[in-house]
Amino acid sequence: MVQVKVLVVEDEVIVARTIASQLNQLGYIVTGTASSGQAAITKASETKPEIVLMDIILKGDMDGIAAANYIRENLDIPVIYLTAYGDDHTLERAKVTQPFGYIVKPFTIKDLQISIEIALLKHQLECDLRENRDQLATLLNSMSDAVIATDDQGIVTFMNPASEVITGWTREEALGSEVSKVFHLVDEVTDSEIENPVTKVLREHQVVYLANFTSLISRDGKRVPIGDSASPLMRRPDQISGVVVVFWDISERRQTEFLQEALEKEQEVNNLKSLFISTVSHEFRNPLTVIQTAVELIDIQGNNLTEAKRKTYVKRIQSAVQSMKHLMEDVLFMGRAEAGKLVCNPAPINLAIFCRELVEEFSVVENNLHPIVFTCHTSSTDAYMDERILHYMLVNLLSNAVKYSPSGGMVEFDLNSDVIEGVAIFQIRDHGIGIPEADQNQLFESFYRASNVRSIQGTGLGLVIVKRCVDAHQGQITFTSQVDVGTTFTVRLPLHNLPTD
Ligand code: ATP
Ligand code: MG
């Protein structure tokens, strides 16, 4: 066992010797004895004892209390008073020096041992506590996250250097202030002040996290986007003693995220462009092959070509040219819409007349294979819309209804208007193959086609175009569909549109 070193300060030489011999008996090492305060300080500095036994009345000007004060403050050695004086005044003076024990003479050897052991233990605990506190302080001071602590009234009691940098408040200025002054938060989107997380923690006794897009307004008015968490400091399970807020500047992270998002968007656009080019060229190749084959057949058969065959080949060529023309128009339209050039040029239009003519024209093109029943449910059909865009939108919806219905299947086209809300409602209903639920979310994406239409020709651009047309009119499009029952598309457009440019 390591022997403990003790310094004995006692002005009576005989008493000093007795104490020293008792200490030796107890197994301690006596590093020396001193009879004056000054001598006690010198011996304590030289021999570095682990504990000092200090009489209060000493020789010379300096008494034991003054000497103990010096030793405790400058040498960090615990002191036990050993004195014949137990009066209140002496006790009060002694208390100021934070002694580790106070033994009133006469005392037994056991009293001495117990006091020394308890003092040593207390001193060790104090050292451990100080070390922990120092470690914690170093940690808080060197961490890059900002930390602010408050008491149970939301008054700032602690700030680390990182929080001084972010808030612009110095520790001295902030301590004792209301936390919402120092930690002032606003919602980045609405610019309105948000409830301080400290207030919330004090009310709810639970950890609180900041919502996204929260900014701190620093002392000089700068906005700093931050992330944070605020936790209660609990004295007992049911008693809150304060709040600790940990927060950090996320400006850089936000910038990286924006950059990453922009890069991903660009990548997506590039991918889409490549897909667009490959799909479009593929779609052009089919009708071109048809034309080429028909022309070659006409050429090979020359004079042997019968009238019936000639008619078949010409028909094939015509239909291939038609589908190329259709595709070409779609691509041009998409190009204009993607370039943001889909300008809405509204003009007065009578919707009932317009829709009826459109259905007639459409039926001729479709060779009347599908009956399209147009019904106008309203008397007020005057509107202010872009006829060209409206035409494109309705033709695409009608051609889908026809294309995805069995031959001869009826298509209903209803026109309605809500004058109070100022909207026209177009509804196109078919009784065709329907759209599987799994595909319904992606229908408005370029080139997307549902899983049940593989054998039916199409590019997957029609609905994208429809959506662009609806957007150009600032309207809405919705649909309901059930496989093998049918599909209904509903478009709501404002009756009176303003030109866009
Ligand atoms: P195109 O570009 O030639 O119009 P498409 O008809 O395949 O080709 P869209 O009009 O964009 O492309 O339609 C996308 C998909 O939505 C279709 O492939 C089809 O799966 C589904 N769809 C659209 N309308 C209907 C409908 N009325 N009934 C069933 N499925 C439909
Ligand atoms: Mg289509």
PDB file of N, CA and C in Angstrom, residues 15 29 38 54 63 65 119 127 133 148 161-162 229 249-250 256 258 289 309 316 337-338 348 351 387:
ATOM      1  N   VAL A  15       3.272  18.825  21.475  1.00  0.00           N
ATOM      2  CA  VAL A  15       2.025  18.339  20.841  1.00  0.00           C
ATOM      3  C   VAL A  15       2.342  17.859  19.422  1.00  0.00           C
ATOM      4  N   ILE A  29       3.347   8.765   6.655  1.00  0.00           N
ATOM      5  CA  ILE A  29       4.698   9.330   6.688  1.00  0.00           C
ATOM      6  C   ILE A  29       4.561  10.805   7.036  1.00  0.00           C
ATOM      7  N   GLN A  38       4.015  30.748   7.893  1.00  0.00           N
ATOM      8  CA  GLN A  38       4.976  30.913   6.813  1.00  0.00           C
ATOM      9  C   GLN A  38       5.774  29.618   6.597  1.00  0.00           C
ATOM     10  N   MET A  54      -3.566  21.177  10.454  1.00  0.00           N
ATOM     11  CA  MET A  54      -3.258  22.591  10.718  1.00  0.00           C
ATOM     12  C   MET A  54      -3.874  23.073  12.037  1.00  0.00           C
ATOM     13  N   ASP A  63      -1.911  33.258  10.913  1.00  0.00           N
ATOM     14  CA  ASP A  63      -2.483  32.157  11.683  1.00  0.00           C
ATOM     15  C   ASP A  63      -2.785  30.969  10.751  1.00  0.00           C
ATOM     16  N   ILE A  65      -5.541  29.679   9.723  1.00  0.00           N
ATOM     17  CA  ILE A  65      -6.595  29.845   8.697  1.00  0.00           C
ATOM     18  C   ILE A  65      -6.024  30.507   7.447  1.00  0.00           C
ATOM     19  N   ALA A 119     -10.925  12.801   4.594  1.00  0.00           N
ATOM     20  CA  ALA A 119     -10.422  13.971   3.862  1.00  0.00           C
ATOM     21  C   ALA A 119      -9.753  13.547   2.559  1.00  0.00           C
ATOM     22  N   CYS A 127     -11.030  15.885  -6.971  1.00  0.00           N
ATOM     23  CA  CYS A 127     -10.122  15.886  -8.135  1.00  0.00           C
ATOM     24  C   CYS A 127     -10.794  15.227  -9.334  1.00  0.00           C
ATOM     25  N   ARG A 133     -15.144  17.717 -15.084  1.00  0.00           N
ATOM     26  CA  ARG A 133     -15.657  19.023 -15.506  1.00  0.00           C
ATOM     27  C   ARG A 133     -14.732  19.645 -16.558  1.00  0.00           C
ATOM     28  N   ILE A 148     -25.932  25.723 -26.385  1.00  0.00           N
ATOM     29  CA  ILE A 148     -26.414  26.752 -25.457  1.00  0.00           C
ATOM     30  C   ILE A 148     -27.228  26.024 -24.388  1.00  0.00           C
ATOM     31  N   PRO A 161     -17.923  28.288 -27.667  1.00  0.00           N
ATOM     32  CA  PRO A 161     -17.420  29.201 -28.704  1.00  0.00           C
ATOM     33  C   PRO A 161     -18.141  29.043 -30.043  1.00  0.00           C
ATOM     34  N   ALA A 162     -18.502  27.777 -30.406  1.00  0.00           N
ATOM     35  CA  ALA A 162     -19.174  27.596 -31.705  1.00  0.00           C
ATOM     36  C   ALA A 162     -20.509  28.332 -31.725  1.00  0.00           C
ATOM     37  N   SER A 229     -31.292  20.205 -32.096  1.00  0.00           N
ATOM     38  CA  SER A 229     -32.124  19.412 -31.196  1.00  0.00           C
ATOM     39  C   SER A 229     -32.035  20.090 -29.835  1.00  0.00           C
ATOM     40  N   ASP A 249     -24.613  24.891 -38.190  1.00  0.00           N
ATOM     41  CA  ASP A 249     -24.837  25.668 -39.407  1.00  0.00           C
ATOM     42  C   ASP A 249     -24.915  24.689 -40.587  1.00  0.00           C
ATOM     43  N   ILE A 250     -26.030  24.695 -41.326  1.00  0.00           N
ATOM     44  CA  ILE A 250     -26.138  23.734 -42.427  1.00  0.00           C
ATOM     45  C   ILE A 250     -26.051  24.429 -43.791  1.00  0.00           C
ATOM     46  N   THR A 256     -24.547  21.942 -50.919  1.00  0.00           N
ATOM     47  CA  THR A 256     -24.177  20.674 -51.561  1.00  0.00           C
ATOM     48  C   THR A 256     -25.430  19.957 -52.041  1.00  0.00           C
ATOM     49  N   PHE A 258     -28.307  21.310 -52.889  1.00  0.00           N
ATOM     50  CA  PHE A 258     -28.847  22.009 -54.062  1.00  0.00           C
ATOM     51  C   PHE A 258     -28.075  21.605 -55.313  1.00  0.00           C
ATOM     52  N   THR A 289     -39.900   1.675 -93.011  1.00  0.00           N
ATOM     53  CA  THR A 289     -39.702   0.316 -93.540  1.00  0.00           C
ATOM     54  C   THR A 289     -40.920  -0.102 -94.358  1.00  0.00           C
ATOM     55  N   LYS A 309     -53.563  -5.057-105.940  1.00  0.00           N
ATOM     56  CA  LYS A 309     -52.312  -4.986-105.175  1.00  0.00           C
ATOM     57  C   LYS A 309     -51.823  -3.555-105.091  1.00  0.00           C
ATOM     58  N   ARG A 316     -50.968   1.187 -97.769  1.00  0.00           N
ATOM     59  CA  ARG A 316     -49.934   0.996 -96.735  1.00  0.00           C
ATOM     60  C   ARG A 316     -49.040   2.235 -96.639  1.00  0.00           C
ATOM     61  N   ALA A 337     -43.232  22.603 -76.154  1.00  0.00           N
ATOM     62  CA  ALA A 337     -43.670  22.628 -74.752  1.00  0.00           C
ATOM     63  C   ALA A 337     -42.476  22.540 -73.819  1.00  0.00           C
ATOM     64  N   GLU A 338     -41.502  21.664 -74.155  1.00  0.00           N
ATOM     65  CA  GLU A 338     -40.338  21.489 -73.285  1.00  0.00           C
ATOM     66  C   GLU A 338     -39.506  22.752 -73.247  1.00  0.00           C
ATOM     67  N   PRO A 348     -62.053  34.218 -77.974  1.00  0.00           N
ATOM     68  CA  PRO A 348     -63.439  33.780 -77.718  1.00  0.00           C
ATOM     69  C   PRO A 348     -63.747  32.501 -78.482  1.00  0.00           C
ATOM     70  N   LEU A 351     -67.671  26.572 -76.898  1.00  0.00           N
ATOM     71  CA  LEU A 351     -67.173  25.224 -76.656  1.00  0.00           C
ATOM     72  C   LEU A 351     -68.066  24.148 -77.263  1.00  0.00           C
ATOM     73  N   GLU A 387     -57.731  27.753 -78.954  1.00  0.00           N
ATOM     74  CA  GLU A 387     -58.387  26.719 -79.739  1.00  0.00           C
ATOM     75  C   GLU A 387     -57.424  25.617 -80.187  1.00  0.00           C
TER      76      GLU A 387
END
